[in-house]
Amino acid sequence: MLVTLSEILAPAQKHKYAVIAPDFLSIGMLKHYLRAAERYGAPIIASYPPLPIDRFRRFDRWIGKIRTLCQDSTVPVCLHLDHGKEVQTCLRAVAAGFTSVMIDASAFDLDLNRKMTRQTAQAARQAGVSVEAEIGHVGANKNSMEGKAEESNLTDPDQAAFFARETGVDALAVSIGTLHGTYKGEPRIDFERLAAINEAVDVPLVLHGGSGTGEDNLRRCVAGGICKINVFTELIKAYLAATKAGFNPLVKGNAGFHQYNAVDKILEFYFTISGSMGVASA
Ligand code: 13P
């Protein structure tokens, strides 16, 4: 069934688990995610990456097909735009039928971030669509010093509380030490900062840069108040390798078979450590 981000995260926040949010690039990839979510009885946030959706021909028709797949699923599915960089992009996604959008103005100064987020939240609320925003800035591994998040990019707990109240967002992405992409080792998570943010902020907290964060770190993040974990790098790497194997005449099985197995294994790990496995099978 298709639900909003607020609807999917409310029980997660109450019962202290996190919902996994994998990015998909194609209908085939989404189908594999939904199949795994159903197999493990886990709710899922199907996230579409920040591609220039305004320029896609037949975008609404494509999203219509995706909505139908999500609606027909036996587990709760939120259809979410990940990292919308402009208000207009988010509103385009709202009009197309997404049930949640992320406005990511975290690279701008705080005032502009607040302004863009408030504008998106007001418009999305009228359409019954949820909004996630980011405070502090989760960068990418390639831009960082040896895979370490820069101190100045980390989320300030008081600022986060003010930002959430002022903008009326439904979920807040925070920067506590993770980065997007591939780490050299495991990241150092600032759990004290997470505790202070969780104490100060009422809305569900989101962790970006899930890939490679490590089992222990992720379990502690969930215990510390993280309700949504974004994952992409691990999935796309495994997916591309599986696609290649599917076209190799020396390897048994077609591409779809290998792709599903690769995705299933990774999602099984994330559903387990997030505590979301089985919560939707009742
Ligand atoms: P990774 O690619 O590091 O898993 O991050 C995914 C993400 O945060 C998408 O928003």
Short mmCIF file of C-alpha atoms and ligand atoms in Angstrom, two decimals:
data_model
loop_
_atom_site.label_atom_id
_atom_site.label_comp_id
_atom_site.label_asym_id
_atom_site.label_seq_id
_atom_site.Cartn_x
_atom_site.Cartn_y
_atom_site.Cartn_z
CA MET A 1 0.00 0.00 0.00
CA LEU A 2 1.15 3.53 -0.78
CA VAL A 3 1.66 5.79 2.25
CA THR A 4 3.31 9.09 3.13
CA LEU A 5 6.60 9.52 4.94
CA SER A 6 4.76 10.65 8.09
CA GLU A 7 2.59 7.53 8.02
CA ILE A 8 5.51 5.15 7.55
CA LEU A 9 7.77 6.85 10.14
CA ALA A 10 5.23 7.38 12.96
CA PRO A 11 5.27 3.71 14.11
CA ALA A 12 9.05 3.56 13.56
CA GLN A 13 9.57 6.49 15.92
CA LYS A 14 7.15 5.04 18.46
CA HIS A 15 8.60 1.51 18.44
CA LYS A 16 12.24 2.55 17.89
CA TYR A 17 13.09 0.96 14.57
CA ALA A 18 14.21 2.55 11.28
CA VAL A 19 12.66 2.20 7.84
CA ILE A 20 15.13 1.50 5.02
CA ALA A 21 15.15 3.97 2.11
CA PRO A 22 16.96 2.53 -0.94
CA ASP A 23 17.26 4.62 -4.13
CA PHE A 24 16.01 3.09 -7.37
CA LEU A 25 16.86 4.09 -10.94
CA SER A 26 14.45 1.91 -12.89
CA ILE A 27 11.17 0.05 -12.57
CA GLY A 28 13.13 -3.23 -12.60
CA MET A 29 15.21 -2.13 -9.62
CA LEU A 30 12.11 -0.99 -7.73
CA LYS A 31 10.40 -4.34 -8.35
CA HIS A 32 13.37 -6.15 -6.74
CA TYR A 33 13.19 -3.83 -3.70
CA LEU A 34 9.44 -4.38 -3.29
CA ARG A 35 9.81 -8.14 -3.63
CA ALA A 36 12.48 -8.20 -0.91
CA ALA A 37 10.42 -5.91 1.35
CA GLU A 38 7.43 -8.24 1.01
CA ARG A 39 9.56 -11.32 1.61
CA TYR A 40 10.94 -9.86 4.85
CA GLY A 41 7.71 -8.13 5.92
CA ALA A 42 9.41 -4.74 6.08
CA PRO A 43 7.98 -1.31 5.23
CA ILE A 44 10.11 0.50 2.66
CA ILE A 45 10.76 4.02 1.38
CA ALA A 46 11.26 3.77 -2.39
CA SER A 47 13.51 6.75 -3.09
CA TYR A 48 14.06 8.37 -6.44
CA PRO A 49 17.41 10.18 -6.79
CA PRO A 50 17.83 13.83 -7.75
CA LEU A 51 17.73 13.45 -11.52
CA PRO A 52 16.50 16.33 -13.69
CA ILE A 53 12.92 15.12 -13.62
CA ASP A 54 11.61 18.28 -15.30
CA ARG A 55 13.32 17.24 -18.50
CA PHE A 56 11.95 13.69 -18.66
CA ARG A 57 9.35 13.05 -21.28
CA ARG A 58 6.32 11.10 -20.04
CA PHE A 59 7.50 11.51 -16.46
CA ASP A 60 3.97 11.52 -15.06
CA ARG A 61 3.08 8.34 -16.91
CA TRP A 62 6.21 6.63 -15.59
CA ILE A 63 5.45 7.75 -12.04
CA GLY A 64 1.88 6.53 -12.53
CA LYS A 65 3.22 3.01 -13.17
CA ILE A 66 5.46 3.26 -10.13
CA ARG A 67 2.58 4.41 -7.94
CA THR A 68 0.56 1.39 -9.04
CA LEU A 69 3.40 -0.98 -8.08
CA CYS A 70 3.65 0.68 -4.66
CA GLN A 71 -0.14 0.63 -4.17
CA ASP A 72 -0.30 -3.07 -5.04
CA SER A 73 2.44 -3.99 -2.56
CA THR A 74 1.42 -5.93 0.55
CA VAL A 75 3.76 -3.82 2.73
CA PRO A 76 3.62 -0.04 3.36
CA VAL A 77 5.60 1.81 0.68
CA CYS A 78 6.40 5.52 0.60
CA LEU A 79 7.29 7.00 -2.80
CA HIS A 80 9.92 9.61 -1.97
CA LEU A 81 11.96 12.13 -3.97
CA ASP A 82 15.50 12.07 -2.58
CA HIS A 83 17.64 15.26 -2.45
CA GLY A 84 15.41 17.67 -4.38
CA LYS A 85 17.73 20.66 -4.76
CA GLU A 86 15.11 23.20 -5.77
CA VAL A 87 11.61 24.01 -4.53
CA GLN A 88 10.34 23.71 -8.10
CA THR A 89 11.71 20.16 -8.45
CA CYS A 90 9.94 19.13 -5.27
CA LEU A 91 6.65 20.67 -6.40
CA ARG A 92 6.98 18.90 -9.74
CA ALA A 93 7.34 15.60 -7.85
CA VAL A 94 4.31 16.43 -5.67
CA ALA A 95 2.24 17.08 -8.80
CA ALA A 96 3.43 13.81 -10.38
CA GLY A 97 2.22 11.74 -7.41
CA PHE A 98 5.11 11.25 -4.98
CA THR A 99 3.90 10.85 -1.40
CA SER A 100 7.02 12.47 0.06
CA VAL A 101 9.78 14.83 -1.06
CA MET A 102 13.13 15.88 0.34
CA ILE A 103 14.09 19.49 -0.13
CA ASP A 104 17.85 19.52 0.30
CA ALA A 105 19.03 23.10 0.67
CA SER A 106 21.64 22.05 3.23
CA ALA A 107 24.52 23.35 1.09
CA PHE A 108 23.11 26.91 1.39
CA ASP A 109 23.23 29.17 4.43
CA LEU A 110 20.75 28.51 7.21
CA ASP A 111 18.34 31.33 6.29
CA LEU A 112 18.00 30.21 2.69
CA ASN A 113 17.71 26.56 3.76
CA ARG A 114 14.88 27.56 6.13
CA LYS A 115 13.12 29.66 3.54
CA MET A 116 13.22 26.99 0.81
CA THR A 117 12.20 24.27 3.25
CA ARG A 118 9.26 26.26 4.64
CA GLN A 119 8.05 27.06 1.13
CA THR A 120 8.20 23.39 0.11
CA ALA A 121 6.55 22.20 3.31
CA GLN A 122 3.64 24.63 2.98
CA ALA A 123 2.91 23.64 -0.62
CA ALA A 124 3.40 19.91 -0.04
CA ARG A 125 1.15 19.89 3.03
CA GLN A 126 -1.76 21.22 0.95
CA ALA A 127 -1.37 18.19 -1.32
CA GLY A 128 -1.10 15.76 1.61
CA VAL A 129 2.56 15.04 0.83
CA SER A 130 5.30 14.73 3.48
CA VAL A 131 8.56 16.69 3.50
CA GLU A 132 12.07 15.81 4.68
CA ALA A 133 14.81 18.45 4.92
CA GLU A 134 18.45 18.45 6.01
CA ILE A 135 20.25 20.55 8.58
CA GLY A 136 24.01 20.44 8.80
CA HIS A 137 25.37 18.88 5.64
CA VAL A 138 26.10 15.23 4.82
CA GLY A 139 28.82 15.50 2.18
CA ALA A 140 30.28 12.89 -0.12
CA ASN A 141 33.32 10.73 0.59
CA LYS A 142 35.24 12.02 -2.40
CA ASN A 143 35.10 15.61 -1.10
CA SER A 144 36.15 14.80 2.40
CA MET A 145 39.47 14.38 4.16
CA GLU A 146 40.12 10.62 4.30
CA GLY A 147 36.43 9.85 4.53
CA LYS A 148 35.88 11.93 7.66
CA ALA A 149 32.94 14.33 7.88
CA GLU A 150 34.04 17.91 8.46
CA GLU A 151 33.23 19.21 11.94
CA SER A 152 31.64 22.38 10.56
CA ASN A 153 29.13 20.30 8.58
CA LEU A 154 27.80 18.45 11.63
CA THR A 155 24.29 19.27 12.88
CA ASP A 156 23.90 21.63 15.81
CA PRO A 157 21.14 20.27 18.12
CA ASP A 158 19.60 23.68 19.04
CA GLN A 159 19.66 24.85 15.45
CA ALA A 160 18.00 21.58 14.39
CA ALA A 161 15.19 22.01 16.95
CA PHE A 162 14.55 25.60 15.82
CA PHE A 163 14.69 24.59 12.13
CA ALA A 164 12.21 21.73 12.57
CA ARG A 165 9.73 23.92 14.48
CA GLU A 166 10.05 26.86 12.08
CA THR A 167 9.68 24.91 8.85
CA GLY A 168 7.07 22.31 9.83
CA VAL A 169 8.94 19.41 8.21
CA ASP A 170 7.87 15.81 8.81
CA ALA A 171 11.40 14.35 9.09
CA LEU A 172 14.86 15.80 9.50
CA ALA A 173 18.13 14.50 8.02
CA VAL A 174 21.08 15.15 10.31
CA SER A 175 24.83 15.14 9.89
CA ILE A 176 26.51 13.09 12.63
CA GLY A 177 29.54 11.65 10.84
CA THR A 178 28.24 9.68 7.87
CA LEU A 179 29.00 10.58 4.25
CA HIS A 180 27.56 9.53 0.90
CA GLY A 181 29.51 6.96 -1.10
CA THR A 182 32.31 4.52 -0.26
CA TYR A 183 34.29 4.93 2.97
CA LYS A 184 37.91 3.89 3.36
CA GLY A 185 37.14 2.41 6.78
CA GLU A 186 34.07 2.78 8.99
CA PRO A 187 32.92 6.31 9.77
CA ARG A 188 33.21 7.80 13.24
CA ILE A 189 29.70 8.60 14.41
CA ASP A 190 29.14 11.36 16.96
CA PHE A 191 26.64 9.52 19.20
CA GLU A 192 26.66 12.28 21.83
CA ARG A 193 25.55 14.73 19.18
CA LEU A 194 22.82 12.31 18.03
CA ALA A 195 21.54 12.00 21.62
CA ALA A 196 21.39 15.78 21.99
CA ILE A 197 19.60 16.17 18.63
CA ASN A 198 17.12 13.43 19.53
CA GLU A 199 16.41 15.13 22.84
CA ALA A 200 15.82 18.50 21.18
CA VAL A 201 13.92 17.54 18.01
CA ASP A 202 10.42 16.02 17.92
CA VAL A 203 10.20 14.85 14.28
CA PRO A 204 11.74 11.52 13.13
CA LEU A 205 15.49 11.73 12.35
CA VAL A 206 17.05 10.53 9.09
CA LEU A 207 20.52 9.11 8.42
CA HIS A 208 21.97 9.60 4.94
CA GLY A 209 25.05 7.74 3.69
CA GLY A 210 24.04 4.36 5.11
CA SER A 211 26.34 2.26 2.89
CA GLY A 212 29.41 1.02 4.73
CA THR A 213 28.43 2.63 8.03
CA GLY A 214 28.72 -0.76 9.74
CA GLU A 215 26.39 -2.95 11.76
CA ASP A 216 27.34 -1.71 15.22
CA ASN A 217 27.19 1.97 14.22
CA LEU A 218 23.82 1.54 12.55
CA ARG A 219 22.27 -0.37 15.45
CA ARG A 220 23.44 2.37 17.82
CA CYS A 221 22.04 5.04 15.48
CA VAL A 222 18.63 3.35 15.52
CA ALA A 223 18.73 3.04 19.32
CA GLY A 224 19.67 6.74 19.40
CA GLY A 225 16.60 7.88 17.46
CA ILE A 226 17.32 7.39 13.74
CA CYS A 227 14.03 6.34 12.06
CA LYS A 228 15.06 6.29 8.37
CA ILE A 229 18.29 4.96 6.84
CA ASN A 230 19.18 5.89 3.25
CA VAL A 231 21.19 3.33 1.27
CA PHE A 232 22.37 3.48 -2.32
CA THR A 233 26.08 2.89 -3.02
CA GLU A 234 26.12 -0.73 -1.83
CA LEU A 235 22.97 -1.52 -3.80
CA ILE A 236 23.99 0.05 -7.09
CA LYS A 237 27.45 -1.56 -6.97
CA ALA A 238 25.96 -5.02 -6.35
CA TYR A 239 23.22 -4.40 -8.92
CA LEU A 240 25.65 -3.47 -11.68
CA ALA A 241 27.92 -6.44 -10.89
CA ALA A 242 24.88 -8.75 -10.97
CA THR A 243 23.72 -7.29 -14.29
CA LYS A 244 27.17 -7.98 -15.75
CA ALA A 245 27.11 -11.56 -14.42
CA GLY A 246 23.70 -12.04 -16.03
CA PHE A 247 25.14 -11.28 -19.44
CA ASN A 248 28.15 -13.56 -18.98
CA PRO A 249 27.48 -16.81 -20.91
CA LEU A 250 29.75 -18.67 -18.49
CA VAL A 251 27.58 -17.77 -15.48
CA LYS A 252 24.26 -19.54 -14.92
CA GLY A 253 21.04 -17.52 -14.51
CA ASN A 254 19.77 -14.35 -16.21
CA ALA A 255 20.36 -10.73 -15.15
CA GLY A 256 17.06 -10.46 -13.25
CA PHE A 257 17.90 -13.53 -11.17
CA HIS A 258 21.33 -12.19 -10.19
CA GLN A 259 20.03 -8.67 -9.59
CA TYR A 260 17.30 -9.88 -7.25
CA ASN A 261 19.67 -12.09 -5.26
CA ALA A 262 22.17 -9.25 -4.86
CA VAL A 263 19.52 -6.77 -3.71
CA ASP A 264 17.83 -9.32 -1.45
CA LYS A 265 21.04 -10.06 0.44
CA ILE A 266 21.83 -6.40 1.08
CA LEU A 267 18.27 -5.47 2.07
CA GLU A 268 18.03 -8.48 4.39
CA PHE A 269 21.03 -7.06 6.29
CA TYR A 270 19.52 -3.57 6.49
CA PHE A 271 16.03 -4.78 7.47
CA THR A 272 17.62 -6.85 10.24
CA ILE A 273 19.87 -4.20 11.77
CA SER A 274 17.17 -1.50 11.50
CA GLY A 275 14.65 -3.62 13.41
CA SER A 276 12.11 -3.22 10.57
CA MET A 277 12.09 -6.87 9.51
CA GLY A 278 8.70 -8.42 10.11
CA VAL A 279 6.96 -5.28 11.39
CA ALA A 280 4.70 -5.22 8.31
CA SER A 281 3.90 -8.93 8.18
CA ALA A 282 1.22 -8.95 10.89
P1 13P B 1 25.00 5.88 0.32
O1 13P B 1 25.09 5.91 -1.18
O2 13P B 1 26.29 6.27 0.96
O3 13P B 1 24.42 4.63 0.83
O4 13P B 1 23.99 7.06 0.70
C1 13P B 1 22.68 7.00 0.21
C2 13P B 1 21.93 8.24 0.53
O5 13P B 1 22.12 8.83 1.56
C3 13P B 1 20.94 8.69 -0.45
O6 13P B 1 20.28 9.83 -0.05
#
